[in-house]
mmCIF file of C-alpha atoms and ligand atoms in Angstrom:
data_model
loop_
_atom_site.group_PDB
_atom_site.id
_atom_site.type_symbol
_atom_site.label_atom_id
_atom_site.label_comp_id
_atom_site.label_asym_id
_atom_site.label_seq_id
_atom_site.Cartn_x
_atom_site.Cartn_y
_atom_site.Cartn_z
ATOM 1 C CA MET A 295 -65.747 -89.749 -29.088
ATOM 2 C CA LYS A 296 -69.374 -88.246 -29.519
ATOM 3 C CA SER A 297 -70.559 -86.581 -26.869
ATOM 4 C CA VAL A 298 -71.665 -88.239 -23.291
ATOM 5 C CA VAL A 299 -74.715 -88.017 -22.076
ATOM 6 C CA VAL A 300 -75.178 -89.669 -18.633
ATOM 7 C CA LEU A 301 -78.472 -90.893 -18.226
ATOM 8 C CA GLY A 302 -79.034 -91.040 -14.439
ATOM 9 C CA VAL A 303 -82.684 -93.374 -14.242
ATOM 10 C CA THR A 304 -84.435 -92.974 -10.680
ATOM 11 C CA GLY A 305 -87.338 -94.793 -9.067
ATOM 12 C CA SER A 306 -90.554 -92.788 -10.450
ATOM 13 C CA VAL A 307 -93.078 -94.929 -12.684
ATOM 14 C CA ALA A 308 -92.480 -92.685 -15.292
ATOM 15 C CA ALA A 309 -88.648 -94.926 -16.070
ATOM 16 C CA TYR A 310 -89.862 -96.654 -18.967
ATOM 17 C CA ARG A 311 -89.902 -93.009 -20.622
ATOM 18 C CA ALA A 312 -86.770 -92.296 -19.832
ATOM 19 C CA CYS A 313 -86.023 -95.127 -23.133
ATOM 20 C CA ASP A 314 -87.686 -92.739 -25.769
ATOM 21 C CA VAL A 315 -85.262 -90.080 -24.527
ATOM 22 C CA ALA A 316 -82.925 -92.310 -24.955
ATOM 23 C CA ARG A 317 -83.358 -93.081 -27.912
ATOM 24 C CA GLU A 318 -84.049 -88.936 -29.139
ATOM 25 C CA LEU A 319 -81.175 -88.230 -28.251
ATOM 26 C CA MET A 320 -78.726 -90.387 -29.673
ATOM 27 C CA ARG A 321 -80.889 -90.204 -32.424
ATOM 28 C CA ASN A 322 -79.481 -86.297 -31.590
ATOM 29 C CA GLY A 323 -75.635 -87.666 -31.675
ATOM 30 C CA PHE A 324 -75.309 -88.290 -28.198
ATOM 31 C CA GLU A 325 -73.520 -91.085 -27.032
ATOM 32 C CA VAL A 326 -76.310 -92.293 -23.975
ATOM 33 C CA ARG A 327 -74.706 -94.359 -21.304
ATOM 34 C CA ALA A 328 -77.173 -94.710 -18.253
ATOM 35 C CA CYS A 329 -77.351 -95.088 -14.727
ATOM 36 C CA LEU A 330 -80.215 -97.039 -13.255
ATOM 37 C CA SER A 331 -81.264 -96.153 -9.184
ATOM 38 C CA ARG A 332 -81.855 -99.446 -7.430
ATOM 39 C CA SER A 333 -85.391 -98.398 -6.990
ATOM 40 C CA ALA A 334 -85.285 -97.585 -11.064
ATOM 41 C CA ALA A 335 -84.293 -101.051 -11.637
ATOM 42 C CA GLU A 336 -87.578 -102.273 -9.790
ATOM 43 C CA PHE A 337 -89.956 -100.444 -12.906
ATOM 44 C CA VAL A 338 -86.735 -101.259 -16.289
ATOM 45 C CA THR A 339 -84.125 -103.625 -16.420
ATOM 46 C CA PRO A 340 -80.503 -102.783 -16.942
ATOM 47 C CA ALA A 341 -80.460 -105.145 -19.944
ATOM 48 C CA LEU A 342 -83.046 -102.666 -21.409
ATOM 49 C CA PHE A 343 -81.297 -99.603 -21.383
ATOM 50 C CA GLU A 344 -78.175 -102.098 -22.535
ATOM 51 C CA ALA A 345 -79.667 -102.927 -25.521
ATOM 52 C CA LEU A 346 -81.245 -99.317 -26.282
ATOM 53 C CA THR A 347 -78.178 -97.337 -25.847
ATOM 54 C CA GLY A 348 -75.326 -100.320 -26.563
ATOM 55 C CA LYS A 349 -73.530 -99.613 -23.719
ATOM 56 C CA PRO A 350 -72.947 -100.646 -20.474
ATOM 57 C CA VAL A 351 -75.897 -100.015 -17.259
ATOM 58 C CA LEU A 352 -74.002 -98.957 -14.431
ATOM 59 C CA THR A 353 -76.477 -99.646 -11.059
ATOM 60 C CA ASP A 354 -74.066 -100.068 -8.164
ATOM 61 C CA VAL A 355 -71.013 -98.056 -7.356
ATOM 62 C CA PHE A 356 -68.556 -100.990 -7.443
ATOM 63 C CA ASP A 357 -70.177 -101.635 -10.857
ATOM 64 C CA GLU A 358 -66.773 -101.140 -13.205
ATOM 65 C CA PRO A 359 -67.299 -102.460 -17.235
ATOM 66 C CA VAL A 360 -63.710 -101.275 -17.583
ATOM 67 C CA LYS A 361 -61.522 -103.394 -15.219
ATOM 68 C CA GLY A 362 -58.954 -101.478 -13.563
ATOM 69 C CA ARG A 363 -61.018 -98.440 -14.164
ATOM 70 C CA MET A 364 -62.678 -96.117 -11.785
ATOM 71 C CA ALA A 365 -65.714 -95.848 -14.179
ATOM 72 C CA HIS A 366 -67.496 -92.898 -11.155
ATOM 73 C CA ILE A 367 -64.477 -90.581 -12.771
ATOM 74 C CA ASP A 368 -64.434 -92.677 -15.853
ATOM 75 C CA TRP A 369 -67.980 -91.310 -16.333
ATOM 76 C CA ALA A 370 -68.268 -88.237 -15.085
ATOM 77 C CA ARG A 371 -64.926 -86.824 -16.655
ATOM 78 C CA ASP A 372 -66.790 -88.137 -20.325
ATOM 79 C CA ALA A 373 -70.219 -86.445 -19.786
ATOM 80 C CA ARG A 374 -70.880 -83.653 -21.232
ATOM 81 C CA VAL A 375 -74.203 -83.109 -19.672
ATOM 82 C CA LEU A 376 -75.788 -85.378 -17.454
ATOM 83 C CA LEU A 377 -79.251 -85.615 -17.528
ATOM 84 C CA VAL A 378 -81.507 -87.222 -14.562
ATOM 85 C CA CYS A 379 -85.160 -89.083 -15.720
ATOM 86 C CA PRO A 380 -86.890 -89.793 -14.394
ATOM 87 C CA ALA A 381 -86.090 -87.406 -11.087
ATOM 88 C CA THR A 382 -87.625 -88.600 -7.885
ATOM 89 C CA ALA A 383 -87.924 -86.373 -4.617
ATOM 90 C CA ASN A 384 -85.746 -88.555 -3.409
ATOM 91 C CA ALA A 385 -83.028 -88.251 -6.718
ATOM 92 C CA ILE A 386 -82.970 -84.681 -5.926
ATOM 93 C CA ALA A 387 -82.866 -84.797 -1.901
ATOM 94 C CA VAL A 388 -79.441 -86.424 -2.102
ATOM 95 C CA LEU A 389 -77.982 -84.249 -5.066
ATOM 96 C CA ALA A 390 -78.915 -81.045 -3.665
ATOM 97 C CA SER A 391 -76.990 -82.598 -0.171
ATOM 98 C CA GLY A 392 -74.294 -82.957 -2.176
ATOM 99 C CA ALA A 393 -74.192 -87.160 -0.892
ATOM 100 C CA SER A 394 -73.420 -90.125 -2.934
ATOM 101 C CA GLU A 395 -75.515 -92.597 -2.564
ATOM 102 C CA ASP A 396 -75.554 -94.801 -5.715
ATOM 103 C CA MET A 397 -73.561 -94.382 -9.436
ATOM 104 C CA PHE A 398 -75.354 -91.928 -10.423
ATOM 105 C CA THR A 399 -74.915 -89.438 -7.836
ATOM 106 C CA THR A 400 -71.017 -90.126 -7.063
ATOM 107 C CA ILE A 401 -70.996 -89.976 -10.772
ATOM 108 C CA ALA A 402 -71.968 -86.208 -10.361
ATOM 109 C CA GLN A 403 -70.789 -85.255 -7.103
ATOM 110 C CA ALA A 404 -67.289 -86.157 -9.444
ATOM 111 C CA SER A 405 -68.560 -84.308 -12.747
ATOM 112 C CA ARG A 406 -68.309 -80.564 -13.797
ATOM 113 C CA ALA A 407 -70.647 -81.229 -16.402
ATOM 114 C CA PRO A 408 -74.262 -79.288 -16.535
ATOM 115 C CA MET A 409 -77.521 -80.959 -15.094
ATOM 116 C CA ILE A 410 -80.475 -81.359 -16.074
ATOM 117 C CA MET A 411 -83.459 -82.469 -14.127
ATOM 118 C CA ALA A 412 -87.061 -83.912 -14.996
ATOM 119 C CA PRO A 413 -89.367 -84.724 -12.018
ATOM 120 C CA ALA A 414 -91.332 -86.871 -12.467
ATOM 121 C CA MET A 415 -93.851 -87.725 -8.949
ATOM 122 C CA ASN A 416 -97.257 -87.431 -7.240
ATOM 123 C CA PRO A 417 -97.867 -83.376 -7.401
ATOM 124 C CA ASP A 418 -98.385 -82.855 -3.406
ATOM 125 C CA MET A 419 -94.494 -84.136 -3.784
ATOM 126 C CA TYR A 420 -93.298 -81.618 -6.171
ATOM 127 C CA SER A 421 -95.445 -78.726 -4.532
ATOM 128 C CA SER A 422 -93.767 -79.986 -1.486
ATOM 129 C CA ILE A 423 -92.026 -77.574 0.927
ATOM 130 C CA PRO A 424 -88.170 -79.347 1.083
ATOM 131 C CA ASN A 425 -88.598 -80.669 -2.798
ATOM 132 C CA GLN A 426 -89.057 -77.662 -3.360
ATOM 133 C CA GLU A 427 -86.510 -76.131 -1.441
ATOM 134 C CA ASN A 428 -83.793 -78.787 -2.992
ATOM 135 C CA LEU A 429 -84.883 -77.906 -6.119
ATOM 136 C CA ALA A 430 -84.540 -73.900 -5.692
ATOM 137 C CA LYS A 431 -80.629 -74.973 -4.826
ATOM 138 C CA LEU A 432 -79.955 -76.843 -6.987
ATOM 139 C CA ARG A 433 -81.164 -74.136 -9.914
ATOM 140 C CA ASP A 434 -78.909 -72.325 -7.924
ATOM 141 C CA ARG A 435 -76.153 -74.554 -8.633
ATOM 142 C CA GLY A 436 -76.949 -73.956 -12.012
ATOM 143 C CA ALA A 437 -79.773 -77.348 -13.013
ATOM 144 C CA VAL A 438 -81.178 -77.001 -15.587
ATOM 145 C CA VAL A 439 -85.434 -78.135 -14.607
ATOM 146 C CA VAL A 440 -87.808 -79.308 -17.042
ATOM 147 C CA GLU A 441 -90.688 -78.909 -14.591
ATOM 148 C CA PRO A 442 -93.400 -81.904 -14.818
ATOM 149 C CA LEU A 443 -96.544 -81.521 -16.835
ATOM 150 C CA GLU A 444 -100.084 -80.906 -15.239
ATOM 151 C CA GLY A 445 -102.236 -83.530 -15.683
ATOM 152 C CA GLU A 446 -102.984 -87.040 -14.643
ATOM 153 C CA VAL A 447 -100.373 -88.687 -12.417
ATOM 154 C CA ALA A 448 -99.469 -92.371 -12.511
ATOM 155 C CA CYS A 449 -101.525 -92.724 -8.764
ATOM 156 C CA GLY A 450 -104.753 -91.414 -10.394
ATOM 157 C CA GLU A 451 -104.581 -88.040 -9.241
ATOM 158 C CA GLN A 452 -104.304 -84.543 -10.787
ATOM 159 C CA GLY A 453 -101.992 -81.942 -11.127
ATOM 160 C CA GLN A 454 -98.632 -81.114 -12.106
ATOM 161 C CA GLY A 455 -96.278 -83.677 -11.812
ATOM 162 C CA LYS A 456 -96.655 -85.540 -15.063
ATOM 163 C CA LEU A 457 -92.907 -86.260 -16.538
ATOM 164 C CA ALA A 458 -92.336 -83.405 -19.334
ATOM 165 C CA SER A 459 -92.622 -84.198 -22.940
ATOM 166 C CA VAL A 460 -89.109 -86.336 -24.647
ATOM 167 C CA GLY A 461 -89.400 -82.477 -26.860
ATOM 168 C CA ALA A 462 -88.820 -80.420 -23.837
ATOM 169 C CA ILE A 463 -86.481 -83.001 -22.212
ATOM 170 C CA VAL A 464 -83.856 -82.783 -25.544
ATOM 171 C CA ALA A 465 -84.310 -79.705 -25.870
ATOM 172 C CA ALA A 466 -82.695 -78.813 -22.855
ATOM 173 C CA VAL A 467 -79.761 -81.520 -23.090
ATOM 174 C CA LEU A 468 -79.464 -80.038 -26.590
ATOM 175 C CA GLU A 469 -78.728 -76.767 -24.970
ATOM 176 C CA ALA A 470 -76.571 -77.273 -22.166
ATOM 177 C CA GLY A 471 -75.058 -79.630 -23.834
ATOM 178 C CA TYR A 472 -74.072 -76.736 -27.116
ATOM 179 C CA ARG A 473 -73.340 -74.887 -24.118
ATOM 180 C CA SER A 474 -70.724 -76.693 -22.463
ATOM 181 C CA ASN A 475 -68.759 -76.819 -25.178
ATOM 182 C CA LEU A 476 -68.839 -72.989 -25.891
ATOM 183 C CA MET A 477 -65.150 -72.450 -25.168
ATOM 184 C CA ALA A 478 -63.094 -75.134 -25.609
ATOM 185 C CA GLY A 479 -60.466 -74.606 -26.925
ATOM 186 C CA ARG A 480 -60.337 -70.952 -25.183
ATOM 187 C CA ARG A 481 -57.989 -70.221 -22.948
ATOM 188 C CA ILE A 482 -59.580 -67.274 -20.564
ATOM 189 C CA VAL A 483 -57.388 -65.281 -17.310
ATOM 190 C CA ILE A 484 -60.213 -64.302 -14.598
ATOM 191 C CA THR A 485 -58.661 -62.044 -11.805
ATOM 192 C CA ALA A 486 -60.657 -62.990 -8.657
ATOM 193 C CA GLY A 487 -60.445 -61.258 -5.567
ATOM 194 C CA PRO A 488 -59.349 -57.932 -3.943
ATOM 195 C CA THR A 489 -55.723 -57.312 -3.668
ATOM 196 C CA ARG A 490 -53.128 -55.359 -0.940
ATOM 197 C CA GLU A 491 -50.916 -52.854 -0.187
ATOM 198 C CA LEU A 492 -48.736 -53.769 2.979
ATOM 199 C CA ILE A 493 -48.203 -50.616 5.105
ATOM 200 C CA ASP A 494 -45.873 -52.205 7.262
ATOM 201 C CA PRO A 495 -45.715 -56.478 8.547
ATOM 202 C CA VAL A 496 -49.077 -56.522 9.939
ATOM 203 C CA ARG A 497 -51.199 -53.223 8.518
ATOM 204 C CA PHE A 498 -52.297 -53.541 4.952
ATOM 205 C CA ILE A 499 -54.554 -51.172 2.755
ATOM 206 C CA SER A 500 -57.728 -53.356 0.754
ATOM 207 C CA ASN A 501 -60.433 -53.899 -0.324
ATOM 208 C CA ARG A 502 -64.610 -55.105 -0.146
ATOM 209 C CA SER A 503 -64.018 -58.119 -2.574
ATOM 210 C CA SER A 504 -65.074 -62.000 -1.419
ATOM 211 C CA GLY A 505 -63.595 -63.204 -4.632
ATOM 212 C CA LYS A 506 -67.005 -64.914 -5.036
ATOM 213 C CA MET A 507 -67.590 -63.580 -8.700
ATOM 214 C CA GLY A 508 -64.938 -64.652 -10.022
ATOM 215 C CA TYR A 509 -64.664 -67.349 -8.679
ATOM 216 C CA GLU A 510 -67.892 -68.331 -9.979
ATOM 217 C CA LEU A 511 -66.835 -67.053 -13.458
ATOM 218 C CA ALA A 512 -64.296 -69.618 -14.271
ATOM 219 C CA ARG A 513 -66.249 -72.433 -12.784
ATOM 220 C CA ALA A 514 -69.304 -71.333 -15.756
ATOM 221 C CA ALA A 515 -65.804 -70.977 -17.953
ATOM 222 C CA LEU A 516 -64.819 -74.586 -16.957
ATOM 223 C CA GLN A 517 -67.596 -75.603 -17.426
ATOM 224 C CA MET A 518 -67.690 -74.250 -21.201
ATOM 225 C CA GLY A 519 -65.062 -76.545 -21.704
ATOM 226 C CA ALA A 520 -62.828 -73.528 -21.707
ATOM 227 C CA SER A 521 -59.135 -74.073 -19.716
ATOM 228 C CA VAL A 522 -58.664 -70.754 -17.422
ATOM 229 C CA ALA A 523 -55.921 -69.125 -15.187
ATOM 230 C CA LEU A 524 -57.070 -67.626 -12.326
ATOM 231 C CA ILE A 525 -54.858 -65.179 -10.482
ATOM 232 C CA SER A 526 -56.730 -64.570 -7.460
ATOM 233 C CA GLY A 527 -55.737 -62.041 -4.424
ATOM 234 C CA PRO A 528 -56.707 -63.602 -0.774
ATOM 235 C CA VAL A 529 -59.817 -65.047 -0.572
ATOM 236 C CA ALA A 530 -61.138 -67.753 1.757
ATOM 237 C CA LEU A 531 -62.695 -69.248 -1.483
ATOM 238 C CA THR A 532 -61.136 -73.047 -2.846
ATOM 239 C CA ALA A 533 -60.524 -72.875 -6.710
ATOM 240 C CA PRO A 534 -62.463 -74.076 -8.771
ATOM 241 C CA ALA A 535 -61.343 -77.269 -9.618
ATOM 242 C CA GLY A 536 -58.832 -77.441 -12.563
ATOM 243 C CA ALA A 537 -58.345 -73.826 -12.659
ATOM 244 C CA GLU A 538 -54.684 -72.878 -12.777
ATOM 245 C CA LEU A 539 -54.355 -71.342 -9.625
ATOM 246 C CA VAL A 540 -52.385 -68.273 -8.976
ATOM 247 C CA ARG A 541 -52.082 -66.289 -6.098
ATOM 248 C CA VAL A 542 -51.349 -62.892 -5.583
ATOM 249 C CA THR A 543 -50.807 -60.330 -2.882
ATOM 250 C CA SER A 544 -50.598 -57.398 -3.889
ATOM 251 C CA ALA A 545 -51.510 -55.570 -7.698
ATOM 252 C CA GLN A 546 -48.274 -55.629 -8.804
ATOM 253 C CA GLU A 547 -48.221 -59.070 -8.002
ATOM 254 C CA MET A 548 -51.494 -59.063 -9.962
ATOM 255 C CA LYS A 549 -50.474 -57.640 -12.989
ATOM 256 C CA ASP A 550 -46.900 -59.470 -13.307
ATOM 257 C CA ALA A 551 -48.953 -62.675 -13.672
ATOM 258 C CA VAL A 552 -51.651 -61.584 -15.530
ATOM 259 C CA LEU A 553 -49.368 -59.434 -18.305
ATOM 260 C CA THR A 554 -47.842 -63.365 -18.636
ATOM 261 C CA ALA A 555 -51.224 -65.451 -18.411
ATOM 262 C CA ILE A 556 -52.604 -63.130 -21.501
ATOM 263 C CA GLN A 557 -49.257 -63.891 -23.861
ATOM 264 C CA ASN A 558 -51.952 -67.191 -25.192
ATOM 265 C CA ALA A 559 -54.718 -66.060 -23.802
ATOM 266 C CA ASP A 560 -58.143 -65.490 -25.831
ATOM 267 C CA LEU A 561 -60.147 -63.935 -23.215
ATOM 268 C CA LEU A 562 -59.225 -61.702 -20.150
ATOM 269 C CA ILE A 563 -61.912 -60.666 -17.508
ATOM 270 C CA GLY A 564 -61.405 -58.710 -14.320
ATOM 271 C CA ALA A 565 -62.410 -59.054 -11.561
ATOM 272 C CA ALA A 566 -60.517 -58.494 -9.137
ATOM 273 C CA ALA A 567 -60.857 -55.649 -6.793
ATOM 274 C CA VAL A 568 -57.488 -53.431 -7.846
ATOM 275 C CA ALA A 569 -56.456 -51.944 -4.269
ATOM 276 C CA ASP A 570 -56.045 -48.296 -6.172
ATOM 277 C CA TYR A 571 -53.410 -46.882 -4.061
ATOM 278 C CA ARG A 572 -49.725 -48.553 -2.537
ATOM 279 C CA ALA A 573 -47.830 -47.273 0.288
ATOM 280 C CA VAL A 574 -45.112 -44.685 -1.239
ATOM 281 C CA ALA A 575 -43.066 -47.132 1.324
ATOM 282 C CA VAL A 576 -43.111 -49.885 3.337
ATOM 283 C CA ALA A 577 -41.900 -50.434 6.717
ATOM 284 C CA PRO A 578 -40.356 -53.228 6.994
ATOM 285 C CA GLU A 579 -40.716 -53.071 11.327
ATOM 286 C CA LYS A 580 -44.815 -52.577 12.377
ATOM 287 C CA ILE A 581 -45.707 -49.046 12.841
ATOM 288 C CA LYS A 582 -45.917 -47.586 16.692
ATOM 289 C CA LYS A 583 -48.697 -46.152 17.825
ATOM 290 C CA SER A 584 -47.763 -42.309 18.111
ATOM 291 C CA GLY A 585 -50.523 -40.031 17.797
ATOM 292 C CA ASP A 586 -51.946 -38.612 14.722
ATOM 293 C CA MET A 587 -49.804 -40.234 11.369
ATOM 294 C CA GLN A 588 -49.485 -39.171 7.460
ATOM 295 C CA LEU A 589 -49.640 -42.330 4.732
ATOM 296 C CA ARG A 590 -48.489 -41.669 1.342
ATOM 297 C CA LEU A 591 -49.884 -43.249 -1.373
ATOM 298 C CA ILE A 592 -48.644 -43.607 -4.577
ATOM 299 C CA GLU A 593 -51.831 -44.634 -7.131
ATOM 300 C CA ASN A 594 -50.753 -48.386 -8.826
ATOM 301 C CA PRO A 595 -50.577 -49.585 -12.126
ATOM 302 C CA ASP A 596 -54.065 -50.116 -14.279
ATOM 303 C CA ILE A 597 -53.795 -53.731 -15.138
ATOM 304 C CA LEU A 598 -56.983 -53.992 -17.434
ATOM 305 C CA SER A 599 -54.958 -50.846 -19.419
ATOM 306 C CA GLU A 600 -51.409 -52.147 -19.044
ATOM 307 C CA SER A 601 -53.222 -55.285 -20.508
ATOM 308 C CA HIS A 602 -54.858 -53.767 -23.223
ATOM 309 C CA ARG A 603 -51.163 -51.783 -24.058
ATOM 310 C CA ALA A 604 -49.731 -55.180 -23.590
ATOM 311 C CA ARG A 605 -52.561 -56.773 -26.439
ATOM 312 C CA PRO A 606 -54.177 -54.752 -28.362
ATOM 313 C CA GLU A 607 -56.291 -57.279 -30.712
ATOM 314 C CA LEU A 608 -57.107 -59.155 -26.596
ATOM 315 C CA PRO A 609 -60.606 -59.269 -25.965
ATOM 316 C CA ILE A 610 -60.934 -57.062 -22.170
ATOM 317 C CA VAL A 611 -64.174 -57.758 -19.955
ATOM 318 C CA GLY A 612 -63.719 -55.535 -17.263
ATOM 319 C CA PHE A 613 -66.086 -55.272 -13.373
ATOM 320 C CA ALA A 614 -67.722 -51.772 -12.546
ATOM 321 C CA ALA A 615 -68.683 -50.681 -9.178
ATOM 322 C CA GLU A 616 -70.705 -48.341 -8.905
ATOM 323 C CA THR A 617 -73.469 -46.697 -6.401
ATOM 324 C CA THR A 618 -74.887 -43.149 -8.797
ATOM 325 C CA ASP A 619 -74.859 -42.323 -12.722
ATOM 326 C CA HIS A 620 -73.749 -46.809 -13.909
ATOM 327 C CA GLU A 621 -74.104 -45.677 -17.603
ATOM 328 C CA ARG A 622 -71.369 -43.065 -17.316
ATOM 329 C CA GLY A 623 -69.193 -44.523 -15.400
ATOM 330 C CA ALA A 624 -69.060 -47.904 -17.040
ATOM 331 C CA LYS A 625 -68.606 -46.463 -20.183
ATOM 332 C CA ASP A 626 -65.407 -43.444 -20.046
ATOM 333 C CA LYS A 627 -63.775 -47.431 -18.012
ATOM 334 C CA ILE A 628 -64.691 -48.387 -21.282
ATOM 335 C CA ASP A 629 -62.832 -45.904 -23.457
ATOM 336 C CA LYS A 630 -60.044 -45.861 -21.047
ATOM 337 C CA LYS A 631 -59.121 -49.113 -20.357
ATOM 338 C CA GLY A 632 -59.396 -50.665 -23.663
ATOM 339 C CA LEU A 633 -62.163 -53.313 -23.135
ATOM 340 C CA PHE A 634 -64.290 -54.823 -24.731
ATOM 341 C CA ALA A 635 -67.360 -54.731 -22.244
ATOM 342 C CA ILE A 636 -68.022 -53.588 -18.775
ATOM 343 C CA ALA A 637 -70.253 -55.665 -15.938
ATOM 344 C CA MET A 638 -71.659 -53.008 -14.031
ATOM 345 C CA ASN A 639 -72.355 -53.954 -10.379
ATOM 346 C CA ASP A 640 -74.964 -51.465 -8.775
ATOM 347 C CA VAL A 641 -72.881 -51.620 -5.569
ATOM 348 C CA SER A 642 -75.393 -49.793 -3.386
ATOM 349 C CA ARG A 643 -78.073 -52.675 -3.739
ATOM 350 C CA ARG A 644 -77.195 -55.298 -0.397
ATOM 351 C CA ASP A 645 -78.532 -57.965 -1.742
ATOM 352 C CA ILE A 646 -76.475 -58.247 -4.800
ATOM 353 C CA GLY A 647 -72.271 -57.871 -5.188
ATOM 354 C CA PHE A 648 -69.947 -57.792 -2.918
ATOM 355 C CA ASP A 649 -70.313 -60.327 0.438
ATOM 356 C CA ALA A 650 -74.094 -61.468 -1.661
ATOM 357 C CA ASN A 651 -74.108 -65.297 -3.340
ATOM 358 C CA GLU A 652 -76.699 -63.991 -5.968
ATOM 359 C CA ASN A 653 -76.025 -61.032 -8.579
ATOM 360 C CA GLU A 654 -77.284 -58.848 -11.049
ATOM 361 C CA LEU A 655 -75.321 -57.024 -13.617
ATOM 362 C CA VAL A 656 -75.207 -54.899 -16.931
ATOM 363 C CA LEU A 657 -73.310 -55.824 -19.688
ATOM 364 C CA TYR A 658 -72.588 -52.812 -21.800
ATOM 365 C CA PHE A 659 -70.096 -53.547 -24.477
ATOM 366 C CA ALA A 660 -68.105 -50.911 -26.809
ATOM 367 C CA ASP A 661 -70.147 -50.828 -29.589
ATOM 368 C CA GLY A 662 -73.012 -49.529 -27.591
ATOM 369 C CA GLU A 663 -75.401 -52.668 -26.693
ATOM 370 C CA VAL A 664 -76.230 -53.231 -23.145
ATOM 371 C CA THR A 665 -77.423 -56.487 -21.962
ATOM 372 C CA LEU A 666 -79.200 -56.748 -18.533
ATOM 373 C CA ILE A 667 -77.869 -60.211 -16.505
ATOM 374 C CA GLN A 668 -81.267 -60.692 -13.965
ATOM 375 C CA LYS A 669 -80.613 -61.341 -11.173
ATOM 376 C CA SER A 670 -79.424 -65.169 -9.915
ATOM 377 C CA SER A 671 -76.941 -66.885 -7.939
ATOM 378 C CA LYS A 672 -73.470 -66.372 -8.850
ATOM 379 C CA PHE A 673 -71.919 -69.029 -10.918
ATOM 380 C CA ASN A 674 -75.637 -69.062 -13.217
ATOM 381 C CA VAL A 675 -74.937 -64.663 -13.739
ATOM 382 C CA ALA A 676 -71.501 -65.617 -14.609
ATOM 383 C CA VAL A 677 -72.965 -68.731 -17.503
ATOM 384 C CA ALA A 678 -75.149 -66.120 -18.951
ATOM 385 C CA MET A 679 -72.517 -62.880 -19.000
ATOM 386 C CA LEU A 680 -70.249 -65.998 -20.401
ATOM 387 C CA GLU A 681 -72.380 -66.875 -22.930
ATOM 388 C CA ARG A 682 -73.472 -63.593 -23.939
ATOM 389 C CA ILE A 683 -69.778 -62.613 -24.483
ATOM 390 C CA ALA A 684 -68.913 -65.863 -26.668
ATOM 391 C CA THR A 685 -71.752 -65.027 -29.139
ATOM 392 C CA ARG A 686 -70.478 -61.711 -29.257
ATOM 393 C CA LEU A 687 -67.157 -63.165 -29.909
ATOM 394 C CA SER A 688 -68.434 -65.486 -32.573
ATOM 395 C CA TRP A 689 -67.349 -68.235 -30.056
HETATM 396 O O1 C5P B 835 -60.893 -48.522 -11.901
HETATM 397 P P1 C5P B 835 -61.847 -49.394 -11.537
HETATM 398 O O2 C5P B 835 -61.522 -49.920 -10.336
HETATM 399 O O3 C5P B 835 -63.542 -48.725 -11.677
HETATM 400 O O4 C5P B 835 -62.214 -50.091 -12.412
HETATM 401 C C1 C5P B 835 -62.463 -51.256 -12.396
HETATM 402 C C2 C5P B 835 -62.201 -52.868 -12.695
HETATM 403 O O5 C5P B 835 -61.067 -52.187 -13.305
HETATM 404 C C3 C5P B 835 -62.311 -53.177 -12.638
HETATM 405 O O6 C5P B 835 -62.132 -55.054 -13.524
HETATM 406 C C4 C5P B 835 -60.653 -54.144 -11.917
HETATM 407 O O7 C5P B 835 -60.367 -55.692 -11.978
HETATM 408 C C5 C5P B 835 -59.605 -53.387 -12.654
HETATM 409 N N1 C5P B 835 -58.762 -53.171 -12.156
HETATM 410 C C6 C5P B 835 -57.843 -53.030 -12.097
HETATM 411 N N2 C5P B 835 -56.472 -52.657 -11.939
HETATM 412 C C7 C5P B 835 -56.727 -51.994 -11.385
HETATM 413 C C8 C5P B 835 -57.633 -50.534 -11.015
HETATM 414 C C9 C5P B 835 -58.570 -51.346 -11.643
HETATM 415 O O8 C5P B 835 -57.327 -53.885 -13.306
HETATM 416 N N3 C5P B 835 -55.104 -51.085 -10.737
#
């Protein structure tokens, strides 16, 4: 099957230029399926796009080109890339808010495919604070915005608002299409969140970890076409659709789940904050308070080291949360745990890591390569990290 681009055309004067974009995408081997918003259909007709693409065009949420099949789900699943071209301020607002008011926005809600936005509108609308905030929200979730150009727009005013060139839009789709296939056929095992080591039925030892980085890695790997086993300690997050979620509590349980999951895996990523120690014995009843007490702890198994021992050829990527001497700490862990690479988080910074929604990482590879993954949303950091790892693995 050809790679499908679901093209959302929204109501800007530039709607006619979506025809050239559709043709150029088809010349590049994509199948283009168009959805027109009601206002787009005031500028261009469904018949025009049907003739150009050779595919049914959807305008209404209840359109059903294949009888008995829900088109919004079928198209959402078939899409390799979603493209909004041109994207009006309203379409951007609806997509940023997660609402669905027509066929395209409904498909976008149901799809895991990456989204490209090509805005076209009056310069004041484009630079308005709500529009810029909406675009920032979409970028944080991984959408790529092909910036409009400066010039004279349809209403006669000057400024940034003209639809980007066909070449720039097609290039962005090609890049997203390449990325969303980078891990096709690969199985990735990801650990996430903290572990909990019981002391008694109501108390435990744990680590600071929200699990966000691991969950975003899972979402990014799925978007790149991988199948994902997400082995998660207790967190307050919803697993991304399509991930095979294995819930665990203790480090021992996490280790068992990982050793099973990696048997047919192509990559293991350890993003979990595993508790280093557990109680020698878990008290069967709640321990009564009676002055100072001593707790005897023993060291937990190192999950990544054991995975390396079980499958020495499996590439393993770890995380290191350091506050000082980052490079030494990272390199020591590569050697000690038999890693392919390690992602270093500077946890002394408050703006990134732990509970934050953003992160910045330095990726150290065993062969000495050092790559900075610039500060961005954890999802975008996950995409950049996986892209580099996949490239280094020659996938
Ligand atoms: O040794 P340290 O805990 O700093 O190493 C962090 C990396 O090792 C992380 O990738 C973490 O998921 C992994 N780890 C593990 N098992 C442990 C401790 C850490 O897999 N017992």
